[in-house]
mmCIF file of C-alpha atoms (C1' of nucleotides) in Angstrom:
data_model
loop_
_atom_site.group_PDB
_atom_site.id
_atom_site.type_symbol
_atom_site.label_atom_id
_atom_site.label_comp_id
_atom_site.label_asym_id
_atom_site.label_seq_id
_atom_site.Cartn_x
_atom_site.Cartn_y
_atom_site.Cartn_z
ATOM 1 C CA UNK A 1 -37.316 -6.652 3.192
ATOM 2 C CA UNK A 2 -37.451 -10.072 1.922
ATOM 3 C CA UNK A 3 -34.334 -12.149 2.427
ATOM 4 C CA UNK A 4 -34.378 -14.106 -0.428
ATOM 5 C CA UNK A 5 -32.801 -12.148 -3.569
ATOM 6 C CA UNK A 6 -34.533 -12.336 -6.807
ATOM 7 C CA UNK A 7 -32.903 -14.126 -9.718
ATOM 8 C CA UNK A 8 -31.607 -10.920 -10.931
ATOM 9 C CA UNK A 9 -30.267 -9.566 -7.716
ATOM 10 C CA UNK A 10 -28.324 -12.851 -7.110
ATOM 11 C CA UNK A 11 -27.076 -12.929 -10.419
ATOM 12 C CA UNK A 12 -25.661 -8.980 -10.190
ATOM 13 C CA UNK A 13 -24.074 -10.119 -6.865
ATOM 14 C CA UNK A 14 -21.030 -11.696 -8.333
ATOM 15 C CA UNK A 15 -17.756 -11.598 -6.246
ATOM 16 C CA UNK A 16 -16.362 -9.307 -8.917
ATOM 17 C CA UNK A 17 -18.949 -6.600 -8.574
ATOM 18 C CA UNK A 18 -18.621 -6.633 -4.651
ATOM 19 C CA UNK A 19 -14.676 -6.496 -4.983
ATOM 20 C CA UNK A 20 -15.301 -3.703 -7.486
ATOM 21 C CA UNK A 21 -17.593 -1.900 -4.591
ATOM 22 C CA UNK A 22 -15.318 -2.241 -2.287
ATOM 23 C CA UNK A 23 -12.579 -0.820 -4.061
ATOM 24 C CA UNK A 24 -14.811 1.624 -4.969
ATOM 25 C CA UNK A 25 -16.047 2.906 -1.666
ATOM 26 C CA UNK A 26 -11.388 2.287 -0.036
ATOM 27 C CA UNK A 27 -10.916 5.154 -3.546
ATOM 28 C CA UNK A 28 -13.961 7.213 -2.881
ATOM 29 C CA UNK A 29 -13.039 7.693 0.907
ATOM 30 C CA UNK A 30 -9.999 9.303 0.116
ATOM 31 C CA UNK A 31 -11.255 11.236 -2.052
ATOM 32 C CA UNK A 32 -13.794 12.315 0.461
ATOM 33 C CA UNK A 33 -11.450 13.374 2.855
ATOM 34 C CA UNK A 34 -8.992 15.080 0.581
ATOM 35 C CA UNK A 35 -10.309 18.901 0.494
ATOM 36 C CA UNK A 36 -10.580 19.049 4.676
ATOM 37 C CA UNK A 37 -7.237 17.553 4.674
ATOM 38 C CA UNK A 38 -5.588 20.092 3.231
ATOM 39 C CA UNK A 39 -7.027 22.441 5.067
ATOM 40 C CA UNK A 40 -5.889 20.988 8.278
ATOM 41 C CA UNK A 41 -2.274 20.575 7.377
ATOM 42 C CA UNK A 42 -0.828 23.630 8.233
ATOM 43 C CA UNK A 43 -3.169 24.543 11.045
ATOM 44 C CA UNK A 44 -1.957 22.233 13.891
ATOM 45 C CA UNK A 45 -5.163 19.904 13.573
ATOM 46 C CA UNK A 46 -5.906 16.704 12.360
ATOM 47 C CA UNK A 47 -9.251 14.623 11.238
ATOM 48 C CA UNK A 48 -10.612 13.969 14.563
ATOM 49 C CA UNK A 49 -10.041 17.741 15.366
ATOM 50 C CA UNK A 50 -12.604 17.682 11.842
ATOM 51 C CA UNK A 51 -14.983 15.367 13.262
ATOM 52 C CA UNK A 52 -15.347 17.164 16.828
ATOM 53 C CA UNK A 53 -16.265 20.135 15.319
ATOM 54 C CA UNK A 54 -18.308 18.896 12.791
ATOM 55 C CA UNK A 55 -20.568 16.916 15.086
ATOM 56 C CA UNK A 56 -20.520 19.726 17.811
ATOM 57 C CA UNK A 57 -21.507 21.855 15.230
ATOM 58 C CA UNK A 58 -24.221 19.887 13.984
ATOM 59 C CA UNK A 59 -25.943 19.216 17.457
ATOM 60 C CA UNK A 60 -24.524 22.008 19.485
ATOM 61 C CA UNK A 61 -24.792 21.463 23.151
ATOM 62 C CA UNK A 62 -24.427 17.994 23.212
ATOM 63 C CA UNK A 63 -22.396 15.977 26.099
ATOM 64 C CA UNK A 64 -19.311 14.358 25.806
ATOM 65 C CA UNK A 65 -20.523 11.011 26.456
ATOM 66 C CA UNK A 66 -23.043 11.527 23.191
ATOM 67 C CA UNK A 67 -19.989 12.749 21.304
ATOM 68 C CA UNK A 68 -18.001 9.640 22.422
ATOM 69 C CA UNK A 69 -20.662 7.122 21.287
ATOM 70 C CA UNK A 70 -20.743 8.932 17.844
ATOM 71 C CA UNK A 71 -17.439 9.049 17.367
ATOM 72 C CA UNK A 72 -16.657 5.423 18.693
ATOM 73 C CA UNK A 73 -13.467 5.975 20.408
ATOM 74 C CA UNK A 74 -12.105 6.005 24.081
ATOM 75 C CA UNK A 75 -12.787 9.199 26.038
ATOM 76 C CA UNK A 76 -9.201 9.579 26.307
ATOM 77 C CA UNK A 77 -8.552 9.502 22.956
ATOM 78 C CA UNK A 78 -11.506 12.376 22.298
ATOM 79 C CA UNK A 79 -10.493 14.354 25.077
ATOM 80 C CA UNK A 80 -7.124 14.538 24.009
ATOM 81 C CA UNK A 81 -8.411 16.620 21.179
ATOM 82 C CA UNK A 82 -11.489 17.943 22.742
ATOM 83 C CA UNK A 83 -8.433 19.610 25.165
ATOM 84 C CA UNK A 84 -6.557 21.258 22.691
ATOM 85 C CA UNK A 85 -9.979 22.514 20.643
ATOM 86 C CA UNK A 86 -10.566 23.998 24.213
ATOM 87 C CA UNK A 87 -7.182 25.556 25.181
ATOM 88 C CA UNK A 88 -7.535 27.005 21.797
ATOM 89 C CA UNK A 89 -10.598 29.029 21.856
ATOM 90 C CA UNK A 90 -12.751 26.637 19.502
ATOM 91 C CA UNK A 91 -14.990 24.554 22.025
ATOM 92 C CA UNK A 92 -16.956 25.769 24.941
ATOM 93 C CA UNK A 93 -17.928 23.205 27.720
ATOM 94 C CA UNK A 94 -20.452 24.447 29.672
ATOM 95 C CA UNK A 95 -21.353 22.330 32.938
ATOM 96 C CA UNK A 96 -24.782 20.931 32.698
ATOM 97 C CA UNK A 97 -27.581 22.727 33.973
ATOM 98 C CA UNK A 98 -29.766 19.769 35.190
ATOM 99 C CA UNK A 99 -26.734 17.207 35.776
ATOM 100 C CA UNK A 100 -23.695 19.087 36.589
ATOM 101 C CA UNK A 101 -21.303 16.096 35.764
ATOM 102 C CA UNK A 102 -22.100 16.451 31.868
ATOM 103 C CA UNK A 103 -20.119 18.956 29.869
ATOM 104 C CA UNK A 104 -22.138 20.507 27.218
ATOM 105 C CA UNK A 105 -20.241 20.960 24.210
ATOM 106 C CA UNK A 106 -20.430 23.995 22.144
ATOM 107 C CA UNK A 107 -18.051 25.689 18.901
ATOM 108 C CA UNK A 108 -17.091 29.677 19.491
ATOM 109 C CA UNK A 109 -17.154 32.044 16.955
ATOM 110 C CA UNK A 110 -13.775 31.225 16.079
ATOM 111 C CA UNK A 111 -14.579 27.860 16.004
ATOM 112 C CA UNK A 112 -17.638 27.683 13.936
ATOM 113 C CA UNK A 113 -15.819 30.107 11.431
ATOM 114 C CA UNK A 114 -13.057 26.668 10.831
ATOM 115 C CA UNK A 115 -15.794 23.804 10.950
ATOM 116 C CA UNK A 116 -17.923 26.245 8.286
ATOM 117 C CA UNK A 117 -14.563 26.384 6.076
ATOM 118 C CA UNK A 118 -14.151 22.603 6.741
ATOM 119 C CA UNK A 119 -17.443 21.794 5.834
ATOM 120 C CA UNK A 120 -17.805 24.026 2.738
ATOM 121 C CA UNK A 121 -14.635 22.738 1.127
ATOM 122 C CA UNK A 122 -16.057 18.849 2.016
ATOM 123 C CA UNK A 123 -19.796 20.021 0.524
ATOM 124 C CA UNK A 124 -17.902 20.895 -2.531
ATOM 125 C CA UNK A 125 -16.590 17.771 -3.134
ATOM 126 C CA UNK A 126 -19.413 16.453 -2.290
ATOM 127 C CA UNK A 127 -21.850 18.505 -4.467
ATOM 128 C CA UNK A 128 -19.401 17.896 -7.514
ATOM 129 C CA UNK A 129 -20.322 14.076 -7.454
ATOM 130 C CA UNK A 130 -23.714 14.795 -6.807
ATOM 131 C CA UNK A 131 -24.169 16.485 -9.908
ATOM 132 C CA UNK A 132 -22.080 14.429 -11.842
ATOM 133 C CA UNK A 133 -23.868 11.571 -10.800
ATOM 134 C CA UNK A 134 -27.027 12.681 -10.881
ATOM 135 C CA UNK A 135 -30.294 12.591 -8.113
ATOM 136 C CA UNK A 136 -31.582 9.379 -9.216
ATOM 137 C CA UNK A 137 -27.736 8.093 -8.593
ATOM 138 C CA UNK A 138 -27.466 9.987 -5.233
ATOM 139 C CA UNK A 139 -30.571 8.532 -4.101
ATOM 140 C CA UNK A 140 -29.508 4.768 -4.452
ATOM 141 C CA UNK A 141 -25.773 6.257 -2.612
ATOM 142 C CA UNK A 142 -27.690 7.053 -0.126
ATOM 143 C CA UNK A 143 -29.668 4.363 0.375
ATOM 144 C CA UNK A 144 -26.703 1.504 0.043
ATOM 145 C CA UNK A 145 -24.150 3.721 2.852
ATOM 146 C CA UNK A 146 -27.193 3.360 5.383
ATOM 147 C CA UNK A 147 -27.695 -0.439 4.574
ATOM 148 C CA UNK A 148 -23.881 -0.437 5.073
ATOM 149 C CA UNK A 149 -24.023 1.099 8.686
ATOM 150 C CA UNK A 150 -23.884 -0.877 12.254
ATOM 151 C CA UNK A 151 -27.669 -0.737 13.517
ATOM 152 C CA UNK A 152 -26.062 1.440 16.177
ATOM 153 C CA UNK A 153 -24.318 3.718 13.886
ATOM 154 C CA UNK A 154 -27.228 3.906 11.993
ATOM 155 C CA UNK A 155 -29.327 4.810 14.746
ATOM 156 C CA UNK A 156 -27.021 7.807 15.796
ATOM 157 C CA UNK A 157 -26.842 9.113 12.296
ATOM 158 C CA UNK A 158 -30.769 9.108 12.169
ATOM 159 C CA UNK A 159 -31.151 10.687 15.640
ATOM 160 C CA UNK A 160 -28.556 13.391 14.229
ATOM 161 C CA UNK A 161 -31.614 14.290 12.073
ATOM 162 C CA UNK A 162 -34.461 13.868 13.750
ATOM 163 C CA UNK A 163 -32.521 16.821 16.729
ATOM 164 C CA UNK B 1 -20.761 18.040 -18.341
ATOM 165 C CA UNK B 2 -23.029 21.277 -17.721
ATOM 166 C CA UNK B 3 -21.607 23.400 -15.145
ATOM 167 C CA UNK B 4 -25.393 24.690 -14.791
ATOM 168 C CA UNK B 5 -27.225 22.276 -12.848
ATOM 169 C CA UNK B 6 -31.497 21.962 -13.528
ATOM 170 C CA UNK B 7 -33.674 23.359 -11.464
ATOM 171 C CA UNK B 8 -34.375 20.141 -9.587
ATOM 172 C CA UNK B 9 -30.665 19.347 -9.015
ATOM 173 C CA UNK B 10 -30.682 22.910 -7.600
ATOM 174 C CA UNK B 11 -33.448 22.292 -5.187
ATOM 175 C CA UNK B 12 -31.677 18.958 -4.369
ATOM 176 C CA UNK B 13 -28.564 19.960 -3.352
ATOM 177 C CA UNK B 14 -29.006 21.905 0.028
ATOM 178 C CA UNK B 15 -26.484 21.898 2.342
ATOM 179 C CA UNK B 16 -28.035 19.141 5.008
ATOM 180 C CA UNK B 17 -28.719 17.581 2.053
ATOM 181 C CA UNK B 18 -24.877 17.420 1.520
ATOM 182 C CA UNK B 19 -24.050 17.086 4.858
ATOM 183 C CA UNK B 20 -26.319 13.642 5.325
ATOM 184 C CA UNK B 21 -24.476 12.630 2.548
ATOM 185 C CA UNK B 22 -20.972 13.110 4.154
ATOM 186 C CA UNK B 23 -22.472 11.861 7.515
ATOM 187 C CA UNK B 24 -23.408 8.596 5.877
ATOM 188 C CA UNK B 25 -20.081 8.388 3.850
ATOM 189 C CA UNK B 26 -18.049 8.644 7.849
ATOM 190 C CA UNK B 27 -20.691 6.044 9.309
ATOM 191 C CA UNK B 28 -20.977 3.610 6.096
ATOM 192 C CA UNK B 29 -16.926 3.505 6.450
ATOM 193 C CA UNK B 30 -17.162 2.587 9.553
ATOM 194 C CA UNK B 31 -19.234 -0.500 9.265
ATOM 195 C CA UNK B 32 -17.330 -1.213 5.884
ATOM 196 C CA UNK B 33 -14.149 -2.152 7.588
ATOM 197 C CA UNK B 34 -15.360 -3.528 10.608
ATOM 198 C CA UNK B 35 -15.700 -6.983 9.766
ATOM 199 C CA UNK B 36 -11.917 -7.232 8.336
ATOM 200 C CA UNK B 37 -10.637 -5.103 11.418
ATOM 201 C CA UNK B 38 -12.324 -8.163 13.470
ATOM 202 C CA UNK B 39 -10.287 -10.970 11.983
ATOM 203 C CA UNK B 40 -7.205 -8.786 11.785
ATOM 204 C CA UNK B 41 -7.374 -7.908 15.924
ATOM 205 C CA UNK B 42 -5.732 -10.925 17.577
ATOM 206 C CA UNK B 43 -3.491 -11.724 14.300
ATOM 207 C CA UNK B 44 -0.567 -8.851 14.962
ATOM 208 C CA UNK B 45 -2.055 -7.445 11.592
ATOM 209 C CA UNK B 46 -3.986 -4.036 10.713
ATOM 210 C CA UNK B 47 -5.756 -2.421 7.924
ATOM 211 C CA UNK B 48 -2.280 -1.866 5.925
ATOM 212 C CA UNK B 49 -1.936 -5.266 6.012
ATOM 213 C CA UNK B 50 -5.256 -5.900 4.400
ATOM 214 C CA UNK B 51 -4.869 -3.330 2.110
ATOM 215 C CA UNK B 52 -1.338 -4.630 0.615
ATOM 216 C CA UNK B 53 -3.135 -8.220 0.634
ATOM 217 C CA UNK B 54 -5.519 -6.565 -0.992
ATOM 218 C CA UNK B 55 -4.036 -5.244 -4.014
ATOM 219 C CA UNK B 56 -1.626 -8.061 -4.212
ATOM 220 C CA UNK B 57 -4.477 -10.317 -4.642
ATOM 221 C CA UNK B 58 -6.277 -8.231 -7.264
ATOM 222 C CA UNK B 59 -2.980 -8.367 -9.639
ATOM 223 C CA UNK B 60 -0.628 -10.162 -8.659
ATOM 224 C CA UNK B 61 3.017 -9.725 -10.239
ATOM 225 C CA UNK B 62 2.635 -5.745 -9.595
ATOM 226 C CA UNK B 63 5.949 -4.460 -8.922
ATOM 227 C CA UNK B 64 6.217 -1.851 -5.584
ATOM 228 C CA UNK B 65 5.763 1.577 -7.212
ATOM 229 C CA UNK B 66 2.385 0.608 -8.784
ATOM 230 C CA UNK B 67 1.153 -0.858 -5.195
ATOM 231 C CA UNK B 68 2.657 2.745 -4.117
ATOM 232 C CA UNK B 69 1.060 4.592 -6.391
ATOM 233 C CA UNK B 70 -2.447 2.730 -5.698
ATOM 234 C CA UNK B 71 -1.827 3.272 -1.946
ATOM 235 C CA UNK B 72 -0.674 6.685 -1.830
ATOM 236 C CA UNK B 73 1.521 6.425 1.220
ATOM 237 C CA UNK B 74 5.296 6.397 1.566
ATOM 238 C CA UNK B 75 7.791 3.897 0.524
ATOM 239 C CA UNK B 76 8.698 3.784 4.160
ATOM 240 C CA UNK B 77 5.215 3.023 5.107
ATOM 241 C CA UNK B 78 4.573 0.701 2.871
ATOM 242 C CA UNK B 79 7.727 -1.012 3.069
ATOM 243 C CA UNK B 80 7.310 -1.803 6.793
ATOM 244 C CA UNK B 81 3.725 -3.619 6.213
ATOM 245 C CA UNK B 82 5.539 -5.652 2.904
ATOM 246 C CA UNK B 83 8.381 -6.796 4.963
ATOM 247 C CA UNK B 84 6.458 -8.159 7.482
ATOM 248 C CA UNK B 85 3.982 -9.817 5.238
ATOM 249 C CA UNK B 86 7.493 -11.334 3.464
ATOM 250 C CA UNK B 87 8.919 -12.487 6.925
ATOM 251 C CA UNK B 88 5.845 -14.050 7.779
ATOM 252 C CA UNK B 89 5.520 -15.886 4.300
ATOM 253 C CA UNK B 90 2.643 -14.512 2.924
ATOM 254 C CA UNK B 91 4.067 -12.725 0.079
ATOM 255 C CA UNK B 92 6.339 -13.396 -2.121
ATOM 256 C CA UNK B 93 8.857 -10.883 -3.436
ATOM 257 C CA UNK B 94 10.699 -12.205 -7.143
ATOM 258 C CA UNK B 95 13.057 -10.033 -8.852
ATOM 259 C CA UNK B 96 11.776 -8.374 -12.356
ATOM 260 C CA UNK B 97 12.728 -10.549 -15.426
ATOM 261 C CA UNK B 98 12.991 -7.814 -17.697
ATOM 262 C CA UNK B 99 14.224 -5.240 -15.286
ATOM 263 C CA UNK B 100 15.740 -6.457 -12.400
ATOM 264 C CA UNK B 101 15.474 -3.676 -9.874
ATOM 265 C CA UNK B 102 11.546 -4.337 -10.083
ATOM 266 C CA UNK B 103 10.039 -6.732 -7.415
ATOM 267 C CA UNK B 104 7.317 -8.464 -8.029
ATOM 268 C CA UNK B 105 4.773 -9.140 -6.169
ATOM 269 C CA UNK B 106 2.622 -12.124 -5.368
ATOM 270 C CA UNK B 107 0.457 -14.288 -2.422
ATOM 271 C CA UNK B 108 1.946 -17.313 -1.224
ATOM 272 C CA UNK B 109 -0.696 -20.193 -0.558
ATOM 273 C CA UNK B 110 -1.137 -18.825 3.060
ATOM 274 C CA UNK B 111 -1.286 -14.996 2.282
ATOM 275 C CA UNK B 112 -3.946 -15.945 -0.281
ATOM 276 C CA UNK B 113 -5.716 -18.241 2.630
ATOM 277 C CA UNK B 114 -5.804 -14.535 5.029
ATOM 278 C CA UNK B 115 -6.834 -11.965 1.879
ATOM 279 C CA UNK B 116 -9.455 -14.663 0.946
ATOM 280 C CA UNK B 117 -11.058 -14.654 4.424
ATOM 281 C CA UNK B 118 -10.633 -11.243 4.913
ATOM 282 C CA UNK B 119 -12.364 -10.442 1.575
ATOM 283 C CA UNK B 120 -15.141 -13.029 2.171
ATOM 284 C CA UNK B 121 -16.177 -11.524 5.589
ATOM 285 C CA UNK B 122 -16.303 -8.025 3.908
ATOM 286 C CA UNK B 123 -17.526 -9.242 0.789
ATOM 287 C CA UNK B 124 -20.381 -10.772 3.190
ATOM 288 C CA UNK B 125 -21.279 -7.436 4.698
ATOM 289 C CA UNK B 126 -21.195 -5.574 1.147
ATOM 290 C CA UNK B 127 -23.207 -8.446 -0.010
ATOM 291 C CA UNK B 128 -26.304 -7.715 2.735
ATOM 292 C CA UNK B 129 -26.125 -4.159 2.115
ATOM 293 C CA UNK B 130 -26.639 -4.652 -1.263
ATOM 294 C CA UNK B 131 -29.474 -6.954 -1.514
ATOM 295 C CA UNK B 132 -30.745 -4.274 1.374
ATOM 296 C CA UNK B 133 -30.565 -1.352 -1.004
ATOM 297 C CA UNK B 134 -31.287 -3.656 -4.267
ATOM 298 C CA UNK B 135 -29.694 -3.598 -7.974
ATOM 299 C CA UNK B 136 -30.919 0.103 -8.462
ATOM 300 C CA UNK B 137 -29.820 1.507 -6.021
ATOM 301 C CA UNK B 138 -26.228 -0.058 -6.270
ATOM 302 C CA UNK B 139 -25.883 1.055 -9.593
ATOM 303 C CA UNK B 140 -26.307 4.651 -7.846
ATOM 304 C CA UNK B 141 -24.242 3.902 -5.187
ATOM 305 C CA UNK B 142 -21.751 2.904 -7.824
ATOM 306 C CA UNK B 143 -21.482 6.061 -9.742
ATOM 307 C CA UNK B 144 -21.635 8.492 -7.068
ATOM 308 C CA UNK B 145 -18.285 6.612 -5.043
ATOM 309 C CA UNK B 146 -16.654 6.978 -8.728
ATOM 310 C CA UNK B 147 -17.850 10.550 -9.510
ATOM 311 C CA UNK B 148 -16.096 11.358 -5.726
ATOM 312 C CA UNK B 149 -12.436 9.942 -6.369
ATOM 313 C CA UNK B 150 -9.909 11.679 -7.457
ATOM 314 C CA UNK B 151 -8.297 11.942 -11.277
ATOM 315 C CA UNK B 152 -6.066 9.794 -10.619
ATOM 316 C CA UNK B 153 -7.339 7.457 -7.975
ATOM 317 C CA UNK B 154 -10.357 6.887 -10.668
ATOM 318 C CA UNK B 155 -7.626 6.202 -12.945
ATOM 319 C CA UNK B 156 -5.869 3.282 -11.119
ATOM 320 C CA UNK B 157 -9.119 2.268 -9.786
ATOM 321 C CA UNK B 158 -10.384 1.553 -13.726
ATOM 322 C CA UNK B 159 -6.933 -0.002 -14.247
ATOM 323 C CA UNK B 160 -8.147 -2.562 -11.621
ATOM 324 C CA UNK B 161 -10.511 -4.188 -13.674
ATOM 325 C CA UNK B 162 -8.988 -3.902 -17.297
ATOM 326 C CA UNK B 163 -6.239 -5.468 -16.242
ATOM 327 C "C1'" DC C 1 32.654 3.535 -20.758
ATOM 328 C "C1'" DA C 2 31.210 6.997 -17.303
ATOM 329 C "C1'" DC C 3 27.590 9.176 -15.284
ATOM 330 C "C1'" DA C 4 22.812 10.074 -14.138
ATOM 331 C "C1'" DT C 5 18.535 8.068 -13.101
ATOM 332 C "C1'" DT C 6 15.386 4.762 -11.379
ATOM 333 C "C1'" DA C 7 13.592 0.975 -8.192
ATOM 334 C "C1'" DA C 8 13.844 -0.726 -4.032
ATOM 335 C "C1'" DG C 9 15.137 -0.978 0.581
ATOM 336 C "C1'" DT C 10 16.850 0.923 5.069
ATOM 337 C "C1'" DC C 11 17.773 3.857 9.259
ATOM 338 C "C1'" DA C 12 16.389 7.365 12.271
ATOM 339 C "C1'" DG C 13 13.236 10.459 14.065
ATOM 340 C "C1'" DT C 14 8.550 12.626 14.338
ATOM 341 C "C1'" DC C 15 3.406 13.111 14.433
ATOM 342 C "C1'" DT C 16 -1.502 11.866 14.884
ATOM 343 C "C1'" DT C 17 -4.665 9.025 16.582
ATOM 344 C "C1'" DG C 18 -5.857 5.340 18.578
ATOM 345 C "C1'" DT C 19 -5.329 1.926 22.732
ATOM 346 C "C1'" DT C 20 -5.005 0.279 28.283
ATOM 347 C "C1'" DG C 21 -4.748 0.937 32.969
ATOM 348 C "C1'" DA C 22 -4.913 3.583 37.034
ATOM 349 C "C1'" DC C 23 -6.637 7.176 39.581
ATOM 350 C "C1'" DA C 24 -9.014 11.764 41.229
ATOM 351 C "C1'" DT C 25 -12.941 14.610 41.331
ATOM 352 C "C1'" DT C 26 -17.577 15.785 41.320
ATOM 353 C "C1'" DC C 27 -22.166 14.943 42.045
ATOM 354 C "C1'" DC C 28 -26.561 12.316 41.673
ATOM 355 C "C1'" DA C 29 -29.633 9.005 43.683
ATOM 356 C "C1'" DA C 30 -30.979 5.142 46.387
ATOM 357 C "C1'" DT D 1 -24.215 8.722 53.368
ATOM 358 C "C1'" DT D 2 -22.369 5.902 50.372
ATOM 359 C "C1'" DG D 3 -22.012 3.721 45.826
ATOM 360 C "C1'" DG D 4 -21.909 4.492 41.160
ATOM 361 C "C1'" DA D 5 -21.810 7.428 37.132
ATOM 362 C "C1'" DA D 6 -19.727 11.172 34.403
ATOM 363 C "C1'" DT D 7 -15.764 13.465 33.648
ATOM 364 C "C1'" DG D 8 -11.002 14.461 33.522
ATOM 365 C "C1'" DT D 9 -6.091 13.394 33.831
ATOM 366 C "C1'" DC D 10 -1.543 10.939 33.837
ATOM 367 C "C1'" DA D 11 1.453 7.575 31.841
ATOM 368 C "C1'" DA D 12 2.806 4.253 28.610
ATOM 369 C "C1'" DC D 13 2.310 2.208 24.357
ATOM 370 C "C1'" DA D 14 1.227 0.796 19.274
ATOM 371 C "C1'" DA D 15 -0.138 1.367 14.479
ATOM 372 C "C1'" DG D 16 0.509 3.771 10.719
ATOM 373 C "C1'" DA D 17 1.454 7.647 8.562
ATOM 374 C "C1'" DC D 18 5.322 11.285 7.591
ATOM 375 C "C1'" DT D 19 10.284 13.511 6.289
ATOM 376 C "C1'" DG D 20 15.093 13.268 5.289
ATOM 377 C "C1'" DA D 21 19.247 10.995 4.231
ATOM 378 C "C1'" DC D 22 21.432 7.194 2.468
ATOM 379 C "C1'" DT D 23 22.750 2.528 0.065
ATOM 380 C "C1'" DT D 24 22.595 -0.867 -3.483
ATOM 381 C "C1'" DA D 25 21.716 -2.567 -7.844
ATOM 382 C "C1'" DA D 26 20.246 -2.128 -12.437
ATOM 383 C "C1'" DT D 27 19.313 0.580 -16.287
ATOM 384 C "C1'" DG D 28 19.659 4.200 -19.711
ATOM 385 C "C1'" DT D 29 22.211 7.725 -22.030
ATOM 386 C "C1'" DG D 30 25.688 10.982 -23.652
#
DNA sequence: CACATTAAGTCAGTCTTGTTGACATTCCAA
DNA sequence: TTGGAATGTCAACAAGACTGACTTAATGTG
């Protein structure tokens, strides 16, 4: 936690290596995203249809206001696609029990069955590196994309853990 | 190169496991571009922008299929972004000496003045994640973005730094 | 030389995903 | 009961991607 790098650490931390990481992580992103992609042209969805189900799916029940923070854009923007995910038999919003201004979010059959396709072709991709790489590798992935993160950001992915 | 992972990658690789890993990929991305995205608001200039600057920066004199080819998007696309940038004077376009369809491309003082504040404020906020995560784990972090991109990508991306 | 190909640029139209701003509805809580 | 919060909706717009068709200029080849 110390702010002052080593010798070492300073010297490693040459503009070349963090244009190299950079470039890294703008390749590696696409790369990420390709296998869901290409699922989702042809079907009449896009990435943020992806992302709706995939965080719905990973904390099912959740409001839309939680879903908005997550996600980081406007709620017209999300609804836009929340709509359609709707209309189309994917989402359920069920009116909140305790508050009955919050929509609970929740994915259908049919709509778990398309996040679970989305998610195994991106867990692929994402197991491939893995191994590649190696679990000492993954480990120090892992712990660089968190120091990467907005403290806000960071604190919604952990909370996506902890429930 | 074993398709057969070890018992311990085995055990490793569950599928939240996989999915924290593509959770923290979405969230790191998001605080990765965030400080370029904040100079670029107010300057009628987005991430394409950057990205051109980018690239142009890293070798300059590439002619417009290899910045293509790098950016995977459309002629159209990119061609949009490039004029501006030419209109505004911060690249240069010269015709190919050896072949003269080619245009090459390079910064002009200014254009270098924007890509090297925009790659000093993101360079700043790789540069504190790093030193976060320290040298070993950036070495991880390192081989698991490379083991994600794509043949090719991975092929341009090495192409980067040998010139 | 004539013709095909390549590199670059352009025009027109479309789509997704984001943005603002304005406004209605519902419902909780002081 | 009234103000504010949560949600939803309408309209307009912009960035940045796409396809398709086309031009111009330069190059390569039969």
């Amino acid at each position: 936690m110390s702010e002052v790098p080593t010798g070492e650490s300073l010297l490693f931390l040459t503009d070349e290596q963090l244009r190299q990481g950079i470039e890294a992580m703008y390749f590696a992103y696409r790369g990420f995203t390709s296998a869901p992609d290409q699922i989702l042209e042809g079907i009449s969805y896009g990435r943020a249809h992806h992302r709706a189900l995939h965080f719905i799916s990973r904390a099912p029940g959740m409001n839309v206001n939680r879903l908005l923070a997550i996600l980081g854009v406007t709620k017209q923007s999300l609804n836009r696609v929340l709509r359609t995910l709707i209309e189309d038999g994917l989402v359920e919003s069920r009116v909140g029990t305790a508050d009955k201004r919050e929509r609970h979010l929740y994915l259908t059959e049919e709509g778990a069955a398309l996040e679970k396709s989305l998610s195994e072709a991106q867990r692929a991709q994402m197991r491939a590196a893995y191994r590649k790489a190696g679990p000492e590798a993954v480990a120090g992935f892992r712990q660089v994309l968190e120091s990467m993160m907005d403290p806000e950001l960071k604190r919604l992915y952990s909370a996506l853990r902890e429930g």
